[in-house]
Amino acid sequence: MATIGVLIETDGGGVKATNYGVLTAARAGGANDVVAFVVGADPEATKADLGAYGAGRVIQVAAQSGDAASAPDLLARILDKAIDEFGLNGLMGLASAAGRDLFARLAALRELPLVSDAVGVDWDAGAVRKSHFSGKTFATIKIAAEPLLCTLRPNTIEAVADETAAESGHFEVPLEDPGLVEILEVQQAGGAKVDLTEAAVIVTGGRPIASADNFKMLEALAEPLGAAVGASRAAVDAGYAPHGMQVGQTGKTVSPKLYIACGLSGSVQHFAGMKTSKIIVAINTDKDAPIFEKCDYGIVGDIFDVVPMLTEALR
Ligand SMILES: Cc1cc2nc3c(=O)[nH]c(=O)nc-3n(C[C@H](O)[C@H](O)[C@H](O)COP(=O)(O)OP(=O)(O)OC[C@H]3O[C@@H](n4cnc5c(N)ncnc54)[C@H](O)[C@@H]3O)c2cc1C
């Protein structure tokens, strides 16, 4: 049995739902002992949620001085100590903006290899799976160093409940904040309510959306679904949406349970960013559009007719 640490991300005090898939990957069907590390959040308040997905211990990490939650450099140093204290064979986190930044610092500190944006882990083989060449191939990367460090693409591993009576604890390190980096504020791009990269459902608009104002129609569809709204590069380049909403090779990589593509042709560059979506629904006026070869459900129709009908039905 390996001991695997998972760095938990919180959102307004609560545990982000995307952490549960990371815990499932760390747990490996009950084969591993999982230590969940929380920063800022109360371990007593979160242990029921995290224990439900297999965390055996929930540990709040902190430094003697400085706020680790807003100082990634300090947090990396704390986790460096935690690896030794808890005898971790692996440490994982979300491949979010914060997770990628933090794990790179930690890997540099310990001079360890790091696999970012992984889509699977095989603890027995000490290997990590990662998508390459815009999703055309998957590489299995054997890591010949311990602990194994990786960040997991949100939503790629389905969260499986595994009720565990988690213990809570604290780990405080006699460190001071070197003061190199401090996060002052985090702003969601475009004022989005749901982060695109972590959304379970995404509604995306392509070129035929034709104006920034028409994105309101997609936001109306997204609302009853609790979805985030994305855009193709054609829509972004035309100025209908900010770049923060772009999905694809030169935009964001997403992996929702449901992806609704509204007026997208299905270019390889767009698919590079969303092909790991579990279910893809496409709406397109052209029955021969390439997207219909790659989706699970296709609707041949005009988005300006179909989207309001779908919204109404969902409401
Ligand atoms: C290096 C490189 C990187 C790139 N990176 C990205 C990227 O990150 N993300 C990305 O998206 N693209 C990217 N692209 C661009 C990509 O090649 C496509 O040009 C782009 O994805 C097309 O966007 P679209 O599907 O919205 O538009 P189009 O290709 O114009 O397709 C529009 C579709 O909507 C249909 N349609 C028209 N009117 C309606 C209507 N009223 N109702 C329903 N359907 C309708 C049409 O039949 C058509 O199939 C990249 C390209 C390059 C070269």
PDB file of C-alpha atoms in Angstrom, residues 19 35 38 50 60 63 84 109 125 127 143 150 238 240 249-250 262 298 303:
ATOM      1  CA  ASN A  19     -11.101  17.248  -5.982  1.00  0.00           C
ATOM      2  CA  VAL A  35      -3.754  11.979   3.038  1.00  0.00           C
ATOM      3  CA  VAL A  38      -6.094  21.472   3.091  1.00  0.00           C
ATOM      4  CA  LEU A  50     -13.159  14.230   1.886  1.00  0.00           C
ATOM      5  CA  GLN A  60      -4.415  21.340   7.565  1.00  0.00           C
ATOM      6  CA  ALA A  63       3.603  27.858   8.314  1.00  0.00           C
ATOM      7  CA  ASP A  84       8.987  13.678   4.347  1.00  0.00           C
ATOM      8  CA  LEU A 109      12.390  22.659  -4.993  1.00  0.00           C
ATOM      9  CA  ALA A 125       3.612   0.747 -12.358  1.00  0.00           C
ATOM     10  CA  ALA A 127       3.328   5.587 -14.403  1.00  0.00           C
ATOM     11  CA  ILE A 143       8.427   8.022 -13.363  1.00  0.00           C
ATOM     12  CA  CYS A 150       1.457  15.042 -10.906  1.00  0.00           C
ATOM     13  CA  ALA A 238     -14.358  37.899 -34.290  1.00  0.00           C
ATOM     14  CA  TYR A 240     -17.734  37.970 -29.734  1.00  0.00           C
ATOM     15  CA  GLN A 249      -5.419  23.875 -28.857  1.00  0.00           C
ATOM     16  CA  THR A 250      -4.643  27.541 -28.240  1.00  0.00           C
ATOM     17  CA  CYS A 262     -23.606  25.292 -30.688  1.00  0.00           C
ATOM     18  CA  GLY A 298     -26.340  15.530 -33.100  1.00  0.00           C
ATOM     19  CA  ILE A 303     -28.891  27.364 -33.037  1.00  0.00           C
TER      20      ILE A 303
END
